[in-house]
Coordinates of C-alpha atoms in Angstrom, one line a residue:
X1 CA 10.3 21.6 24.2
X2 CA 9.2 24.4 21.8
X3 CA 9.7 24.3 18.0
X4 CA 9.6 27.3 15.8
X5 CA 6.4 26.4 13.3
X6 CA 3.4 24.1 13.9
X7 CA 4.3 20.6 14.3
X8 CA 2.7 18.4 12.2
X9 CA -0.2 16.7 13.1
X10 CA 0.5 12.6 13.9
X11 CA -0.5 10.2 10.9
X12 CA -3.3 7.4 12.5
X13 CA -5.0 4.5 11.2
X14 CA -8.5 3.5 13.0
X15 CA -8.1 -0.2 14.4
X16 CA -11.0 -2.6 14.7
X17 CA -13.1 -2.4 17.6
X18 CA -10.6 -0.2 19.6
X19 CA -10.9 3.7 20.8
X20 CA -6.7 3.6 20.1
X21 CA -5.2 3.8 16.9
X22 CA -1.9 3.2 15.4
X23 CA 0.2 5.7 13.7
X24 CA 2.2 5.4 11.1
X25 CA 5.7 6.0 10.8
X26 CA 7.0 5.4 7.4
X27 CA 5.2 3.7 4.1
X28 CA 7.5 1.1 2.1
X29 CA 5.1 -0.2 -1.2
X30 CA 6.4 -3.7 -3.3
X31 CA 6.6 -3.1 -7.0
X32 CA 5.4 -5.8 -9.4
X33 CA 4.4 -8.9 -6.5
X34 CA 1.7 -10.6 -8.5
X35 CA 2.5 -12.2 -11.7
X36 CA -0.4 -10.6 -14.0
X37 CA 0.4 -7.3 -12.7
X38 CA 4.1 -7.7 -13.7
X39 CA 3.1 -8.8 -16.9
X40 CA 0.7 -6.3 -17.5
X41 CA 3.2 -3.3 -16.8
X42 CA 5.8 -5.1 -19.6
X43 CA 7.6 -6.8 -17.2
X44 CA 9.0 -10.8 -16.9
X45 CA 7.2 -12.2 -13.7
X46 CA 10.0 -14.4 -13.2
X47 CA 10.9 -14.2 -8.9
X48 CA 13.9 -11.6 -9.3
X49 CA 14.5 -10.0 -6.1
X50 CA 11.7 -7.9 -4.7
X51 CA 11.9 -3.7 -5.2
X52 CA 10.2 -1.0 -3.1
X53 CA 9.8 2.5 -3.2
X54 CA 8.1 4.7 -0.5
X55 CA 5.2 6.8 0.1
X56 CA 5.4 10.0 2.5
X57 CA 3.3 9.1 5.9
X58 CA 1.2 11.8 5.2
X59 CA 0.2 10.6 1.6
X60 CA -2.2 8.1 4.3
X61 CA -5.4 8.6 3.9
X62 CA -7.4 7.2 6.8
X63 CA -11.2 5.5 6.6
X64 CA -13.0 4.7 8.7
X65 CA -15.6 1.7 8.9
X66 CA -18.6 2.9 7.0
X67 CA -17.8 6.4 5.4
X68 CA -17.0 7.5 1.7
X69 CA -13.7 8.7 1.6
X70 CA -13.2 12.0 -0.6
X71 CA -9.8 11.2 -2.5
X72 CA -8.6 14.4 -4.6
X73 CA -7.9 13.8 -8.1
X74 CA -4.4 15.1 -8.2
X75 CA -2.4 18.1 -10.2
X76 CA -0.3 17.5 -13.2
X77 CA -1.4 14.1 -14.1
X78 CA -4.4 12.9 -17.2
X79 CA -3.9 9.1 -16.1
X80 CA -4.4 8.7 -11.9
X81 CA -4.6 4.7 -11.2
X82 CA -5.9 2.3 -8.8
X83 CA -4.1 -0.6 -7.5
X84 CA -5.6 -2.1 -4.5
X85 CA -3.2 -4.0 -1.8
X86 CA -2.8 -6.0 1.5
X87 CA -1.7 -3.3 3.7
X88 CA 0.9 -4.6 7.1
X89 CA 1.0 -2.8 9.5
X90 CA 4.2 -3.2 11.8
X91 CA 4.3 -3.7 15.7
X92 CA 7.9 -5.0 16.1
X93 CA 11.2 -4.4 14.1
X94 CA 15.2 -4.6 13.9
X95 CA 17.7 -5.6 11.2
X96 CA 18.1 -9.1 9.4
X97 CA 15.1 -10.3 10.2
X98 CA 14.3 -14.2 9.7
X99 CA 11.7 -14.8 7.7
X100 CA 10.5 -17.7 9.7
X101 CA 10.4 -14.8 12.9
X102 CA 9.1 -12.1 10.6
X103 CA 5.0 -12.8 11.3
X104 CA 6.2 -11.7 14.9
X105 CA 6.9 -7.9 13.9
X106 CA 3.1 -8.0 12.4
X107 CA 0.6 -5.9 14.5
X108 CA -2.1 -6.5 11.8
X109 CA -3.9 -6.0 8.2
X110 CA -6.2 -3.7 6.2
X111 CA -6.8 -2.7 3.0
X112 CA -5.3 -0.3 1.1
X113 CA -4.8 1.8 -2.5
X114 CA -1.4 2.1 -4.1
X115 CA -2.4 5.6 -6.0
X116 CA -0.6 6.3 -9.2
X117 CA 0.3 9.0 -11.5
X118 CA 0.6 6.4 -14.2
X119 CA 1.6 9.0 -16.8
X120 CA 4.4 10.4 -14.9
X121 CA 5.3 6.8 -13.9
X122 CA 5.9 5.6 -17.6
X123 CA 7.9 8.8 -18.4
X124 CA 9.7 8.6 -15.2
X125 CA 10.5 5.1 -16.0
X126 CA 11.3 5.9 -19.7
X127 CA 14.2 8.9 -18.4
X128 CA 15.6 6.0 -16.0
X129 CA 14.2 8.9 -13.0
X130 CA 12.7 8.2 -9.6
X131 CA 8.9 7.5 -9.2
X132 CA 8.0 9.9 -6.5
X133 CA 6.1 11.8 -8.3
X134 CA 4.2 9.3 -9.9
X135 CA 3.5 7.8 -6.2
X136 CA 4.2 9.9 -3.7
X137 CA 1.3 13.0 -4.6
X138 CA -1.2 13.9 -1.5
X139 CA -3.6 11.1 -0.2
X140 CA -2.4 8.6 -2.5
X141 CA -2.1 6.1 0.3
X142 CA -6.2 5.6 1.2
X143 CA -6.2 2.9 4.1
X144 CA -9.3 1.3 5.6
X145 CA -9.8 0.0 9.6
X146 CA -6.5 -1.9 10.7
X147 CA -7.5 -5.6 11.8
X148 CA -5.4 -6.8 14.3
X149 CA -3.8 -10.2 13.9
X150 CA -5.6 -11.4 17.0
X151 CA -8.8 -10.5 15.1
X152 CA -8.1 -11.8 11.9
X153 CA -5.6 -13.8 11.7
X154 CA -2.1 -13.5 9.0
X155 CA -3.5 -13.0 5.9
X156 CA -1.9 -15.3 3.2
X157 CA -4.9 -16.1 0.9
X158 CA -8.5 -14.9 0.3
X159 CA -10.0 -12.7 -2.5
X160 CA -8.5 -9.3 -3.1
X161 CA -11.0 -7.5 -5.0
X162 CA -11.4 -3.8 -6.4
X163 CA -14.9 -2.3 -8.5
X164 CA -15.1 1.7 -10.0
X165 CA -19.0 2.2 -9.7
X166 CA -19.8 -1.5 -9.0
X167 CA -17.7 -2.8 -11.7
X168 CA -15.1 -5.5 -11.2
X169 CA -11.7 -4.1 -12.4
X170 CA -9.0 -6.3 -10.3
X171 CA -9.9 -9.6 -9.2
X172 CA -7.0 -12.3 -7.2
X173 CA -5.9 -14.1 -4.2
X174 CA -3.7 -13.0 -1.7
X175 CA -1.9 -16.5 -1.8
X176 CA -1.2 -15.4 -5.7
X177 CA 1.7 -13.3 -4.5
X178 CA 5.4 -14.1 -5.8
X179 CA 7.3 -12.8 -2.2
X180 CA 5.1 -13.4 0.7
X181 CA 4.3 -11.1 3.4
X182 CA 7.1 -12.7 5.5
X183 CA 9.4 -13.0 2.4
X184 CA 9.0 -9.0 2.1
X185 CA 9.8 -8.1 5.7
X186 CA 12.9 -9.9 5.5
X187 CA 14.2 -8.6 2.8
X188 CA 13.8 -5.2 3.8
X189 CA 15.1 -5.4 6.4
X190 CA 18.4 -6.1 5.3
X191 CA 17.9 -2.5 3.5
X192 CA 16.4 -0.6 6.8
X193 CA 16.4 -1.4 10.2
X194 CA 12.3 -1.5 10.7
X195 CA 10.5 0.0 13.6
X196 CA 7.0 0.0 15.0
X197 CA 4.2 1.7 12.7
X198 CA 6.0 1.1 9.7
X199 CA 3.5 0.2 6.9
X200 CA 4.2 -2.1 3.8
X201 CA 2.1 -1.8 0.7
X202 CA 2.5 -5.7 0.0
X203 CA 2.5 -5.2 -4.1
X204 CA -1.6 -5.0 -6.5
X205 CA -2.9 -7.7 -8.6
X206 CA -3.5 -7.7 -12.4
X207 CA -6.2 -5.0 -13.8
X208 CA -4.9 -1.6 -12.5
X209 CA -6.5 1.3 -14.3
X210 CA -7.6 4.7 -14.6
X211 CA -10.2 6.1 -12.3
X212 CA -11.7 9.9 -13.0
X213 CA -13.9 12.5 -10.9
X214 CA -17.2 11.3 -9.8
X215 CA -15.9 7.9 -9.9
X216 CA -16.2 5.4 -6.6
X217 CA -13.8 2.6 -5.4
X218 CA -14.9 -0.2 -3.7
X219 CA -12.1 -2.6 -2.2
X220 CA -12.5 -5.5 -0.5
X221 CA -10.0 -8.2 0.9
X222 CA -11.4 -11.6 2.6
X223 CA -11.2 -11.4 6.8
X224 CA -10.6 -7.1 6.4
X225 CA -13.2 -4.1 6.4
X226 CA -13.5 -3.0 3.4
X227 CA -12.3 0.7 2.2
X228 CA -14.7 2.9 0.0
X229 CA -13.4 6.1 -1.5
X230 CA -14.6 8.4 -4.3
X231 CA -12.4 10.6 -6.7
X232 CA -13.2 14.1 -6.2

């Protein structure tokens, strides 16, 4: 088959200890999963029905084990935020999924940043609009090394950590979240029927804030390599 421009390049993710790696098909993110961070953004934590919004594949941006990642500070925005989240990555799908079966579609974990135009967010959210352009802009996905379940096991509690220049800024556990990892699958896939290398942002703790240029992100999650990246 021949196709009349370029095709795009495939979106990857490194995995742990492997020469493979898994690619990405389409980026669902949680809004709101921890209580302080729903509280913080003006909102009631009380356990309403989960919401998600999407990120283009391509907003990934890959890390590997070990490197700096140069993240661009993006166009059109004085106010770019960090939120840093359990990445899941998928291996299995389908529609109306259990949620005692749902740890079976799980190929494994990493770490992740949840980007944010938090500027545009609050207007968009003020004019009743959509978010993507508050979370959909280039490389606003940054993803560290993909740990298979085998290798670490499902990740349900354990620190979730983020520090700008070796500062703490968000500090939780992972067992802290109001809709579990399982909980989330489930209930979107009553929405979508979910296919391998789907990717689900599972939701940032309390003490999102604004990074600039020059600035570096640390972020760590217990069992998972952890995922540097500095504003550029």
């Amino acid at each position: 088959m021949t196709f009349v421009i370029p095709t795009p390049h495939p979106v990857t993710i490194p995995v742990l200890r492997a020469q493979s790696r898994f690619p990405v098909r389409r980026v669902y993110c949680v809004g709101r999963n921890y209580a302080e961070h729903a509280r913080e953004m003006g909102h009631d934590p009380d356990r309403e029905p989960p919401f998600f919004f999407m990120k283009p594949a391509d907003a990934v941006l890959a890390v590997s084990a070990g490197t700096v990642a140069e993240l661009p500070y993006p166009p059109q925005t004085g106010s770019f935020h960090y939120e840093v989240e359990l990445v899941v990555a998928l291996r299995g799908g389908g529609r109306d999924i259990a949620v005692k079966k749902a740890l079976d579609c799980v190929f494994g974990y990493a770490v992740g940043l949840d980007m944010t135009r938090r500027d545009l967010q609050s207007e968009a959210k003020a004019k009743g609009h959509p978010w993507a352009l508050a979370k959909a802009a280039d490389h606003s996905a940054p993803i560290g090394v993909l740990s298979p379940v085998e290798a670490c096991g499902h990740r349900a509690s354990g620190a979730i950590v983020l520090s700008v220049n070796d500062a703490t800024k968000q500090k939780a556990d992972l067992s802290a979240m109001i809709w579990s990892v399982s909980e989330q699958i489930a209930y979107l896939s009553r929405f979508f029927e979910l296919f391998p290398g789907d990717l689900i942002f599972s939701g940032t703790p309390g003490g999102v804030g604004a990074v600039e240029r020059g600035q570096t992100m640390d972020a760590h999650i217990d069992g998972l390599t952890g995922l540097t990246v500095k504003v550029v």
